[in-house]
Coordinates of C-alpha atoms in Angstrom, one line a residue:
M40 CA 23.3 14.3 3.5
K41 CA 22.0 16.0 0.4
S42 CA 18.5 17.3 0.8
A43 CA 15.7 16.1 -1.4
P44 CA 14.9 18.4 -4.3
R45 CA 11.7 20.3 -3.8
K46 CA 8.6 19.4 -5.7
S47 CA 5.6 21.6 -6.7
V48 CA 2.1 20.3 -6.2
A49 CA -1.0 21.9 -7.9
V50 CA -3.8 21.8 -5.3
L51 CA -7.3 22.0 -6.7
P52 CA -9.7 21.8 -3.7
G53 CA -12.8 21.2 -5.9
D54 CA -16.5 21.4 -4.6
G55 CA -18.7 20.4 -1.8
I56 CA -16.6 18.9 1.1
G57 CA -13.5 19.0 -1.1
P58 CA -12.1 22.4 0.1
E59 CA -12.4 21.6 3.9
V60 CA -11.0 18.0 3.6
V61 CA -8.1 19.3 1.5
A62 CA -7.5 22.1 4.0
A63 CA -7.5 19.7 7.0
A64 CA -5.2 17.3 5.2
L65 CA -2.6 20.0 4.2
D66 CA -2.6 21.3 7.8
T67 CA -1.7 17.7 8.9
V68 CA 1.0 17.4 6.2
E69 CA 2.6 20.6 7.4
R70 CA 3.8 18.7 10.4
L71 CA 6.1 16.6 8.3
G72 CA 8.1 19.5 7.0
L73 CA 8.4 18.2 3.5
P74 CA 10.3 19.8 0.5
L75 CA 6.9 20.6 -1.2
D76 CA 5.6 23.8 -2.7
F77 CA 1.7 23.9 -2.9
R78 CA 0.2 26.1 -5.7
F79 CA -3.6 26.5 -5.6
G80 CA -5.9 26.5 -8.5
E81 CA -9.5 26.3 -9.4
I82 CA -11.6 23.4 -10.9
G83 CA -15.1 22.1 -10.7
W84 CA -18.7 23.2 -10.6
E85 CA -18.3 26.9 -9.9
C86 CA -15.8 27.1 -12.8
W87 CA -18.6 25.6 -15.0
R88 CA -21.4 27.8 -13.7
Q89 CA -19.4 31.1 -14.1
E90 CA -17.2 30.3 -17.1
G91 CA -18.8 27.3 -18.9
D92 CA -15.7 25.2 -18.4
P93 CA -15.0 23.2 -15.2
V94 CA -11.3 23.2 -16.1
P95 CA -10.3 26.7 -17.1
Q96 CA -7.2 27.5 -19.1
R97 CA -5.4 29.0 -16.1
T98 CA -5.7 25.6 -14.4
W99 CA -4.2 23.7 -17.3
K100 CA -1.3 26.2 -17.2
L101 CA -0.8 25.5 -13.5
L102 CA -0.8 21.7 -14.2
E103 CA 2.0 22.2 -16.8
E104 CA 4.1 24.1 -14.3
T105 CA 3.9 21.6 -11.4
D106 CA 5.0 18.1 -10.8
T107 CA 1.7 16.5 -9.7
C108 CA -1.8 17.5 -8.6
L109 CA -3.8 16.9 -5.4
L110 CA -7.4 17.0 -6.4
G111 CA -10.4 17.5 -4.0
A112 CA -13.9 16.0 -4.6
I113 CA -15.7 17.4 -7.7
T114 CA -19.4 17.7 -8.4
S115 CA -20.9 16.5 -11.6
K116 CA -24.6 16.6 -12.7
P117 CA -26.6 15.3 -15.7
L118 CA -26.7 17.3 -19.0
R119 CA -30.0 19.2 -18.4
E120 CA -29.2 20.1 -14.8
A121 CA -25.6 21.3 -15.9
E122 CA -27.2 23.5 -18.7
A123 CA -29.8 24.9 -16.2
E124 CA -27.1 26.1 -13.7
L125 CA -24.9 28.0 -16.1
T126 CA -25.0 31.7 -15.7
P127 CA -27.7 33.2 -17.9
S128 CA -25.4 34.6 -20.4
L129 CA -23.9 31.2 -21.2
R130 CA -27.1 29.2 -21.6
G131 CA -27.9 28.1 -25.0
T132 CA -24.4 28.7 -26.3
G133 CA -23.8 24.9 -26.9
R134 CA -21.5 24.4 -24.0
K135 CA -21.2 20.8 -22.9
F136 CA -20.2 19.7 -19.4
V137 CA -17.4 17.2 -19.5
S138 CA -16.3 15.7 -16.2
P139 CA -13.0 17.4 -14.9
V140 CA -11.6 14.0 -14.1
I141 CA -12.3 12.7 -17.5
Q142 CA -10.6 15.9 -19.0
L143 CA -7.6 15.5 -16.8
R144 CA -7.1 11.7 -17.6
Q145 CA -7.5 12.2 -21.3
R146 CA -5.5 15.4 -21.8
L147 CA -2.7 14.2 -19.5
G148 CA -2.6 10.7 -20.7
L149 CA -3.3 9.3 -17.3
Y150 CA -4.1 5.7 -18.2
A151 CA -3.7 3.9 -14.9
N152 CA -6.0 4.5 -11.9
I153 CA -4.4 3.0 -8.7
R154 CA -6.6 2.1 -5.9
P155 CA -4.9 0.6 -2.8
V156 CA -7.2 -1.7 -0.7
T157 CA -5.8 -2.3 2.7
D158 CA -7.2 -3.7 6.0
L159 CA -6.5 -0.8 8.4
D160 CA -7.9 -2.7 11.4
H161 CA -6.3 -6.2 11.3
G162 CA -3.8 -6.2 8.5
R163 CA -5.4 -9.3 6.8
F164 CA -5.2 -8.0 3.3
D165 CA -3.3 -5.4 1.3
F166 CA -3.8 -5.5 -2.5
T167 CA -4.2 -2.9 -5.4
V168 CA -6.7 -2.5 -8.1
I169 CA -5.3 -1.0 -11.2
R170 CA -8.1 0.4 -13.5
E171 CA -7.4 1.3 -17.1
N172 CA -8.6 4.8 -17.6
T173 CA -8.7 5.7 -21.3
E174 CA -10.7 2.9 -23.1
G175 CA -13.0 0.0 -22.4
L176 CA -16.6 0.7 -22.0
Y177 CA -15.9 4.2 -20.9
A178 CA -13.9 5.2 -23.9
G179 CA -16.8 7.6 -24.9
F180 CA -18.3 5.6 -27.8
D181 CA -21.8 5.7 -26.4
V182 CA -24.5 6.5 -29.1
H183 CA -28.3 6.8 -29.0
G184 CA -29.8 6.8 -32.4
L185 CA -27.8 4.7 -34.8
D186 CA -26.1 5.6 -38.1
E187 CA -26.0 3.1 -40.9
A188 CA -22.6 1.4 -39.8
L189 CA -23.9 0.9 -36.3
W190 CA -27.3 -0.2 -37.3
N191 CA -25.9 -2.9 -39.6
A192 CA -23.8 -4.2 -36.7
V193 CA -26.9 -4.7 -34.4
R194 CA -29.9 -4.9 -36.7
E195 CA -30.2 -8.7 -36.5
H196 CA -30.7 -8.6 -32.7
P197 CA -34.6 -9.2 -32.2
N198 CA -34.7 -6.2 -29.7
A199 CA -33.0 -3.8 -32.1
E200 CA -35.3 -5.1 -34.9
A201 CA -38.3 -4.4 -32.8
S202 CA -37.1 -0.9 -31.8
G203 CA -35.5 0.4 -35.0
P204 CA -32.2 2.6 -35.3
D205 CA -33.7 5.7 -33.9
E206 CA -34.7 4.0 -30.7
S207 CA -31.7 1.9 -30.1
S208 CA -28.4 2.7 -28.2
V209 CA -24.9 1.2 -28.5
T210 CA -21.8 1.5 -26.3
L211 CA -18.6 0.2 -27.7
R212 CA -15.9 -1.5 -25.6
L213 CA -12.6 -0.3 -27.0
Q214 CA -9.6 -2.5 -26.3
T215 CA -6.4 -1.8 -28.2
R216 CA -3.1 -3.5 -28.3
F217 CA -1.4 -0.2 -27.3
G218 CA -3.7 0.3 -24.3
I219 CA -3.6 -3.3 -23.1
D220 CA 0.1 -3.5 -23.3
R221 CA 0.7 -0.2 -21.5
L222 CA -1.7 -1.3 -18.7
L223 CA -0.2 -4.8 -18.3
R224 CA 3.3 -3.5 -18.2
F225 CA 2.3 -0.9 -15.5
G226 CA 0.6 -3.7 -13.5
F227 CA 3.8 -6.0 -13.5
A228 CA 6.0 -3.0 -12.5
H229 CA 3.7 -2.2 -9.7
A230 CA 3.7 -5.8 -8.6
E231 CA 7.5 -6.1 -8.7
A232 CA 7.9 -2.7 -6.9
H233 CA 5.6 -3.7 -4.0
G234 CA 6.7 -7.3 -3.6
R235 CA 3.5 -8.8 -5.0
R236 CA 3.8 -12.2 -6.5
R237 CA 0.3 -12.5 -8.3
L238 CA -1.2 -10.4 -11.0
T239 CA -4.9 -11.1 -11.6
V240 CA -6.4 -9.8 -14.9
V241 CA -10.2 -9.3 -14.5
D242 CA -12.5 -9.7 -17.5
K243 CA -15.4 -11.7 -18.8
P244 CA -13.7 -13.9 -21.5
M245 CA -16.5 -16.5 -21.7
V246 CA -18.9 -13.8 -22.7
L247 CA -16.7 -11.2 -24.4
R248 CA -15.0 -13.8 -26.4
Q249 CA -13.0 -11.8 -29.1
S250 CA -11.8 -8.9 -27.0
G251 CA -11.2 -11.4 -24.0
N252 CA -9.0 -13.5 -26.2
H253 CA -7.1 -10.4 -27.4
L254 CA -6.4 -9.6 -23.8
R255 CA -5.3 -13.1 -23.0
E256 CA -2.9 -13.2 -25.9
R257 CA -1.3 -9.9 -24.8
L258 CA -1.0 -11.1 -21.2
E259 CA 0.7 -14.4 -22.3
L260 CA 3.2 -12.5 -24.4
I261 CA 4.0 -9.7 -21.8
S262 CA 4.2 -12.2 -18.9
R263 CA 7.2 -13.9 -20.4
D264 CA 9.3 -10.9 -19.3
H265 CA 8.1 -11.3 -15.6
P266 CA 8.6 -15.0 -14.8
D267 CA 8.6 -14.4 -11.0
I268 CA 5.0 -13.1 -11.1
E269 CA 2.2 -15.6 -11.2
T270 CA -0.7 -14.6 -13.6
E271 CA -4.3 -15.5 -13.9
I272 CA -7.4 -14.3 -15.7
L273 CA -10.6 -14.4 -13.6
N274 CA -14.3 -13.5 -14.3
V275 CA -15.2 -10.2 -12.8
D276 CA -18.1 -11.7 -10.9
A277 CA -15.8 -14.3 -9.3
V278 CA -13.4 -11.6 -8.3
A279 CA -16.1 -9.6 -6.7
L280 CA -17.0 -12.6 -4.6
W281 CA -13.6 -13.4 -3.5
M282 CA -12.8 -9.7 -2.7
V283 CA -15.5 -10.1 -0.1
R284 CA -14.7 -13.6 1.0
R285 CA -11.0 -14.0 0.7
P286 CA -9.3 -10.6 -0.2
E287 CA -6.0 -11.8 1.2
R288 CA -5.6 -14.0 -2.0
F289 CA -5.0 -10.9 -4.3
G290 CA -1.8 -9.0 -4.9
V291 CA -2.5 -6.7 -8.0
L292 CA -5.8 -6.7 -9.9
V293 CA -5.8 -5.3 -13.5
A294 CA -9.0 -4.5 -15.2
E295 CA -10.5 -2.5 -18.1
N296 CA -12.3 0.7 -17.3
M297 CA -15.8 -0.3 -16.2
F298 CA -14.9 -3.5 -14.3
G299 CA -12.1 -1.6 -12.6
D300 CA -14.4 1.2 -11.6
I301 CA -16.9 -1.3 -10.0
L302 CA -14.2 -3.4 -8.3
S303 CA -12.3 -0.4 -6.9
D304 CA -15.4 0.9 -5.2
L305 CA -16.1 -2.6 -3.9
G306 CA -12.6 -2.5 -2.6
A307 CA -13.4 0.7 -0.7
G308 CA -16.3 -1.2 0.9
V309 CA -14.1 -4.0 1.9
M310 CA -11.8 -1.5 3.5
G311 CA -14.6 0.0 5.6
G312 CA -16.1 2.7 3.3
L313 CA -15.3 5.5 0.8
G314 CA -14.0 7.6 3.7
L315 CA -10.9 5.4 3.8
A316 CA -10.2 5.0 0.1
P317 CA -7.4 6.8 -1.7
S318 CA -6.5 6.8 -5.4
G319 CA -4.0 8.0 -7.9
N320 CA -4.0 8.5 -11.6
I321 CA -0.8 7.9 -13.3
G322 CA 0.5 8.4 -16.9
D323 CA 3.9 8.4 -18.6
H324 CA 4.4 12.2 -18.0
G325 CA 1.7 13.3 -15.5
S326 CA -0.3 12.4 -12.4
Y327 CA -3.1 13.5 -10.0
F328 CA -4.3 12.1 -6.7
E329 CA -7.8 12.2 -5.3
P330 CA -9.9 10.5 -2.5
V331 CA -12.5 8.1 -4.0
H332 CA -15.5 9.8 -2.3
G333 CA -17.8 12.3 -3.9
S334 CA -18.3 15.9 -3.2
A335 CA -21.4 15.4 -0.9
P336 CA -22.6 19.1 -1.3
A337 CA -25.3 18.5 1.4
M338 CA -22.5 18.0 3.9
A339 CA -20.4 20.9 2.8
G340 CA -19.3 23.3 5.7
Q341 CA -20.6 21.0 8.5
D342 CA -17.3 19.6 9.6
R343 CA -18.5 16.1 9.3
A344 CA -16.5 14.7 6.3
N345 CA -14.0 12.0 7.0
P346 CA -10.5 13.4 6.0
M347 CA -8.8 10.0 6.2
A348 CA -9.2 9.1 2.4
M349 CA -7.6 12.4 1.6
L350 CA -4.8 11.9 4.1
L351 CA -4.1 8.4 2.6
T352 CA -4.2 9.9 -0.8
V353 CA -1.6 12.4 0.2
A354 CA 0.5 9.4 1.4
Q355 CA 0.2 7.9 -2.0
M356 CA 1.1 11.0 -3.6
L357 CA 4.3 11.2 -1.4
D358 CA 5.3 7.7 -2.5
H359 CA 5.0 8.8 -6.1
L360 CA 7.1 11.9 -5.5
G361 CA 9.9 9.8 -4.1
L362 CA 9.1 10.5 -0.4
P363 CA 8.1 7.0 0.8
V364 CA 9.3 7.5 4.4
P365 CA 7.0 10.4 5.3
G366 CA 4.3 8.7 3.2
A367 CA 4.6 5.6 5.4
E368 CA 4.5 7.8 8.6
L369 CA 1.4 9.5 7.5
R370 CA -0.2 6.1 6.6
D371 CA 0.7 4.7 10.0
A372 CA -0.8 7.7 11.8
V373 CA -4.0 7.4 9.9
R374 CA -4.1 3.6 10.6
T375 CA -3.5 4.2 14.3
V376 CA -6.5 6.6 14.6
A377 CA -8.8 4.5 12.5
R378 CA -8.1 1.4 14.8
A379 CA -8.6 3.3 17.9
R380 CA -12.1 4.3 16.8
T381 CA -12.1 7.0 19.6
T382 CA -11.6 10.0 17.2
V383 CA -13.5 9.1 14.0
T384 CA -16.3 10.6 11.9
Y385 CA -19.8 9.3 11.7
D386 CA -19.2 7.0 8.9
L387 CA -16.9 5.0 11.2
G388 CA -19.2 5.0 14.0
G389 CA -17.9 8.1 15.9
N390 CA -19.0 11.7 16.3
A391 CA -15.7 13.7 15.8
G392 CA -15.4 16.4 13.2
T393 CA -13.2 16.7 10.1
R394 CA -10.6 19.0 11.9
E395 CA -10.6 16.8 15.0
V396 CA -9.8 13.7 13.2
A397 CA -7.0 15.5 11.2
E398 CA -5.5 16.7 14.4
A399 CA -5.6 13.3 15.9
V400 CA -3.7 12.0 12.9
A401 CA -1.2 14.9 13.1
A402 CA -0.6 14.0 16.9
G403 CA 0.6 10.5 15.7
L404 CA 3.2 11.9 13.3
P405 CA 6.9 12.3 14.3
G406 CA 7.1 15.5 16.3
G407 CA 3.3 15.6 17.0
E408 CA 2.7 17.6 20.0
A409 CA -0.3 15.7 21.4
E410 CA -0.1 12.4 23.2
S411 CA -0.1 9.5 20.8
V412 CA -3.4 8.0 20.1
A413 CA -1.7 4.5 20.2
A414 CA -1.9 4.8 23.9
E415 CA -5.6 4.4 23.7
L416 CA -5.6 1.2 21.7
P417 CA -5.8 -2.4 23.0
D418 CA -2.2 -3.5 23.4
A419 CA -1.4 -5.7 20.5
A420 CA -3.4 -3.8 17.9
A421 CA -1.7 -0.4 18.3
E422 CA 0.7 -0.1 15.5
S423 CA 0.9 -3.4 13.6
V424 CA 1.8 -3.3 9.8
A425 CA -0.9 -3.6 7.2
V426 CA 0.5 -6.6 5.5
A427 CA 0.0 -10.0 6.9
V428 CA 3.0 -12.2 6.2
P429 CA 2.0 -15.8 5.1
A430 CA 3.3 -18.6 7.4
D431 CA 5.3 -20.2 4.5
V432 CA 7.3 -17.0 4.0
V433 CA 8.2 -16.9 7.6
D434 CA 9.3 -20.5 7.5
R435 CA 11.4 -19.8 4.5
L436 CA 13.2 -16.9 6.2
A437 CA 13.7 -19.1 9.3
A438 CA 15.6 -21.6 7.2
L439 CA 18.0 -19.0 5.8
D440 CA 21.2 -17.8 7.2
T441 CA 21.0 -14.1 8.5
A442 CA 24.0 -13.3 6.3
S443 CA 22.0 -14.2 3.2
V444 CA 18.9 -12.2 4.5
S445 CA 21.2 -9.3 5.3
D446 CA 22.6 -9.3 1.7
A447 CA 19.0 -9.4 0.4
L448 CA 18.0 -6.4 2.7
D449 CA 21.1 -4.5 1.7
S450 CA 20.3 -5.0 -2.1
L451 CA 17.0 -3.3 -1.5
G452 CA 18.5 -0.4 0.6
I453 CA 16.7 -1.7 3.8
P454 CA 18.6 -1.4 7.1
G455 CA 17.7 -4.3 9.2
V456 CA 20.4 -5.2 11.9
L457 CA 19.4 -4.7 15.6
A458 CA 22.9 -3.5 16.5
G459 CA 24.3 -4.8 19.8
I460 CA 21.8 -7.7 20.3
S461 CA 23.8 -11.1 20.4
A462 CA 22.8 -14.7 20.5
R463 CA 22.8 -16.2 24.0
V464 CA 21.9 -19.7 23.0
P465 CA 24.5 -21.0 20.4
G466 CA 23.1 -22.7 17.3
A467 CA 19.6 -21.2 17.6
R468 CA 18.0 -20.2 14.3
T469 CA 14.5 -18.9 14.0
A470 CA 12.1 -16.4 12.6
G471 CA 8.7 -15.0 13.7
L472 CA 6.3 -12.1 13.6
A473 CA 7.3 -9.2 15.8
Y474 CA 5.4 -8.7 19.1
T475 CA 6.9 -5.5 20.6
V476 CA 7.1 -4.7 24.3
T477 CA 8.4 -1.4 25.8
Y478 CA 9.4 -0.9 29.4
Q479 CA 9.9 2.2 31.5
P480 CA 11.7 2.7 34.8
V481 CA 9.7 3.2 38.0
D482 CA 10.0 5.1 41.2
R483 CA 11.7 2.6 43.6
S484 CA 10.1 4.2 46.6
D485 CA 6.8 2.7 45.4
E486 CA 7.2 -1.0 46.2
R487 CA 4.0 -2.3 44.5
F488 CA 4.7 -5.4 42.3
R489 CA 4.5 -4.3 38.8
N490 CA 3.4 -7.5 36.9
A491 CA 5.7 -6.3 34.2
A492 CA 5.9 -9.5 32.2
D493 CA 2.2 -10.5 32.2
Y494 CA 2.0 -9.5 28.5
L495 CA 3.2 -13.1 27.7
D496 CA -0.3 -14.4 28.4
D497 CA -1.4 -12.5 25.3
V498 CA 1.4 -13.3 22.8
P499 CA 0.1 -15.2 19.8
A500 CA 1.9 -18.4 18.8
G501 CA 4.4 -17.8 16.1
S502 CA 5.4 -14.5 17.4
F503 CA 8.9 -13.3 18.1
V504 CA 8.9 -11.1 21.2
V505 CA 11.0 -7.8 20.8
V506 CA 11.6 -6.1 24.2
D507 CA 12.9 -2.6 24.4
N508 CA 14.3 -1.6 27.8
G509 CA 16.7 1.0 26.4
G510 CA 19.7 -1.4 26.6
S511 CA 19.7 -1.0 30.4
T512 CA 21.9 -3.3 32.5
T513 CA 20.4 -2.1 35.8
C514 CA 17.7 -4.8 35.7
T515 CA 16.8 -8.0 33.9
N516 CA 13.7 -8.4 31.6
W517 CA 14.0 -12.1 30.7
G518 CA 14.8 -15.4 32.7
S519 CA 14.0 -19.1 33.0
L520 CA 10.4 -18.6 34.1
L521 CA 9.5 -16.3 31.0
T522 CA 11.3 -18.8 28.9
S523 CA 9.0 -21.6 30.1
V524 CA 5.9 -19.6 29.5
A525 CA 7.0 -18.5 26.1
R526 CA 7.8 -22.1 24.9
S527 CA 4.4 -23.2 26.1
R528 CA 2.7 -20.3 24.1
G529 CA 4.5 -21.3 20.9
V530 CA 6.6 -18.1 20.9
R531 CA 9.5 -18.5 18.5
G532 CA 12.2 -16.4 20.2
T533 CA 13.0 -13.1 22.1
A534 CA 15.2 -10.2 21.2
L535 CA 15.9 -8.2 24.2
H536 CA 17.3 -4.6 24.1
G537 CA 18.4 -5.0 27.7
S538 CA 19.6 -7.8 29.9
A539 CA 18.7 -11.4 30.6
R540 CA 19.7 -13.9 33.2
D541 CA 19.3 -17.8 33.9
L542 CA 21.3 -18.4 30.8
A543 CA 22.2 -21.9 31.8
E544 CA 18.5 -22.9 32.0
I545 CA 17.7 -21.1 28.9
R546 CA 20.4 -22.8 26.9
A547 CA 19.4 -26.2 28.2
A548 CA 15.8 -25.5 27.0
G549 CA 17.3 -24.5 23.5
Y550 CA 15.1 -21.4 23.5
P551 CA 16.3 -18.8 20.9
L552 CA 17.3 -15.8 23.2
F553 CA 19.1 -12.7 21.9
S554 CA 20.0 -9.8 24.2
T555 CA 22.2 -6.7 24.7
G556 CA 23.6 -8.2 28.0
A557 CA 23.4 -10.7 30.7
T558 CA 23.3 -9.7 34.3
M559 CA 21.8 -11.1 37.7
V560 CA 20.3 -7.8 38.7
S561 CA 16.6 -8.3 39.5
G562 CA 14.0 -6.7 37.3
K563 CA 11.2 -6.8 39.8
N564 CA 9.8 -3.4 40.6
R565 CA 12.6 -1.6 38.6
V566 CA 10.6 -1.2 35.5
E567 CA 6.9 -1.4 34.4
L568 CA 5.3 -2.1 31.2
A569 CA 4.9 1.0 29.1
A570 CA 3.2 -0.6 26.1
T571 CA 2.9 -3.5 23.7
G572 CA 2.1 -3.3 20.0
R573 CA 3.8 -0.1 19.4
R574 CA 6.7 0.3 17.1
V575 CA 10.2 0.5 18.7
T576 CA 13.4 1.8 17.5
I577 CA 16.8 0.0 18.4
G578 CA 19.8 1.8 17.1
A579 CA 18.9 2.9 13.6
V580 CA 16.3 0.3 12.9
T581 CA 12.6 0.4 13.7
V582 CA 10.5 -2.6 14.5
R583 CA 6.8 -2.6 13.8
P584 CA 4.4 -5.3 15.2
G585 CA 4.0 -7.8 12.4
D586 CA 7.4 -7.4 10.8
V587 CA 9.4 -10.5 10.5
I588 CA 12.3 -11.1 12.9
V589 CA 15.1 -13.5 11.6
A590 CA 17.8 -14.5 14.1
D591 CA 20.7 -16.9 14.5
D592 CA 24.4 -16.9 15.8
N593 CA 25.2 -13.8 13.7
G594 CA 22.6 -11.6 15.4
V595 CA 19.1 -10.3 14.7
L596 CA 17.5 -8.8 11.6
V597 CA 14.2 -7.0 10.9
V598 CA 12.4 -7.7 7.6
P599 CA 9.6 -5.2 6.9
A600 CA 6.4 -7.2 6.4
E601 CA 5.6 -5.8 3.1
R602 CA 8.9 -6.9 1.7
A603 CA 9.2 -10.3 3.3
A604 CA 8.4 -12.4 0.3
E605 CA 10.7 -10.3 -1.9
V606 CA 13.6 -10.6 0.8
A607 CA 13.1 -14.4 1.0
D608 CA 13.3 -14.8 -2.8
R609 CA 16.5 -12.7 -2.9
A610 CA 18.1 -14.4 0.1
E611 CA 17.4 -17.9 -1.3
R612 CA 19.2 -16.7 -4.6
V613 CA 22.1 -15.4 -2.5
E614 CA 22.5 -18.8 -0.9
G615 CA 22.2 -20.5 -4.4
T616 CA 24.9 -18.2 -5.7
E617 CA 27.2 -19.0 -2.8
S618 CA 26.6 -22.7 -3.1
A619 CA 27.4 -22.6 -6.7
I620 CA 30.7 -20.8 -6.1
A621 CA 31.7 -23.2 -3.4
E622 CA 30.9 -26.2 -5.5
A623 CA 32.9 -24.7 -8.4
V624 CA 35.9 -24.0 -6.2
G625 CA 35.6 -27.6 -4.9
T626 CA 36.1 -28.9 -8.3
G627 CA 39.3 -26.8 -8.8
L628 CA 38.1 -23.4 -10.3
R629 CA 39.8 -20.3 -9.0
L630 CA 37.9 -18.3 -6.5
D631 CA 38.0 -15.1 -8.5
E632 CA 36.9 -16.9 -11.7
A633 CA 34.0 -18.7 -9.7
R634 CA 32.7 -15.4 -8.3
R635 CA 32.8 -13.8 -11.6
R636 CA 31.0 -16.6 -13.4
F637 CA 28.2 -16.8 -10.8
G638 CA 27.8 -13.1 -10.3
Y639 CA 29.1 -12.7 -6.7
A640 CA 28.8 -8.8 -7.2
R641 CA 25.0 -9.3 -7.3
P642 CA 24.3 -12.6 -5.6
W643 CA 20.6 -11.9 -5.1
E644 CA 20.0 -12.3 -8.8
G645 CA 21.0 -15.9 -8.6
P646 CA 23.7 -18.0 -10.3
A647 CA 21.7 -18.9 -13.5
D648 CA 20.9 -15.2 -14.1
A649 CA 24.6 -14.4 -13.8
E650 CA 25.7 -17.1 -16.3
S651 CA 23.2 -15.8 -18.8
R652 CA 24.5 -12.2 -18.4
D653 CA 28.0 -13.4 -19.0
A654 CA 27.0 -15.3 -22.0

């Protein structure tokens, strides 16, 4: 396999807690052995104090020579304090402090600020706030003491009339067609790439009527190119309420600069705090990634800062650099430590230090030397996915043939077949959320009863139990008794990487059972429960708790939770294409002509799309 091309990353540690958080994160990332070259530079308050510029020219040169930038927290202070802290030789020379992040965004053209908002504890919500970076109320048109043009625009307001032009201030909200269109297209692309089906534009159209109407017209025009994405315009105050009350309703939120700034920090609060909040800033030709939290200079050097936001920021950066697999591994390792709450910093209720938390995350990465923190978690909470799949999506997948679902997965480059696991109950078709179980062999000389299947008492209704016993045929892990319990619990099926027995009773019950083999060897006291709620790998496919398992006579498939809706959409179009072909052949059309006409080469695009392409 061809190795991934190396990427270069400019690392700017920043101020306050920035350097220690960056160092801890990079030590963790080294465990992944990625094709990345880190080049370090300077930015921030010390550059301002000593040189009168928080982003010196050598740093701009470094940014030009690298593929992206990892930025630590940066200190900013008001104008008078900034002037006072300059080295004496630079005071009074007319230098003005301009925030480094504003400089980076403007000079590099980074118009989209991406803030993922994810429920790390329970997976109830997973959405993204995309904030416009270059215009809106933060465009820089903020004036105190008005010239004639501005005064004429506001002079009739009674407060302005009472104050006069010298004692009035005006801030302009700039919204341009260019900026709006660029942001909306980015938002739609992000929604499609991440399987989101709703894009919410956040504004205040009943108050900001003219600019709000301009935004609405551009949305209506651009949304025509994205018919599969539902759109809406909501008031910013209503969105703030629903982010707290029902965050799961959102997919992608798009907002102008100030509204996006406020909502993205609210999103951090919904997640659990700024110590968990990552962000990225993206443009057409540049990018940088930074944690949302500030530099907290009073905490610097105390080993108290939470490194999780920076680690999640690195994961976001890896996605952007075309390294989504290690990005997901790093994200999963952070989620595991955050859920365990045994090795966390003070802001999450713990007393662990920055380095200690980073080391705990590193231990959960592939090849981590320490014992996985997942062993400390409550069973079913250990490694579930961050995306909660809606029940209607699961039901749609249950109604589909696995051949169609397999085509949909293949079109997305996702391997999904649990190889070697076959249907034991003919005609069964089902889907459910994965509840994973792992067994391990025991010393037969110890004759204690192991209670190896008692986990069934805790399996939620609607689950699909996935049992990994290493494909062993030396004992059974499923039979008629467990089938009876599973049915009473509302379990939708079982996929067993191992052996089952009592097939006649299971078939009579009509229970969807899929297994590697069938034997009559007892399982009692041959294995014991190793864990539930951990990811398991069967063949080349990994199953995470909360992924969707789809199964029928063809076998068993795993659909990643975050792509479930997209896979269902594509699989339904596959079946529509095949139905159209079959109907056309039934009316006398040649098979090859029917396949060409209805796009059999790309059936997941649907027959109507294929006809329009041919036309």
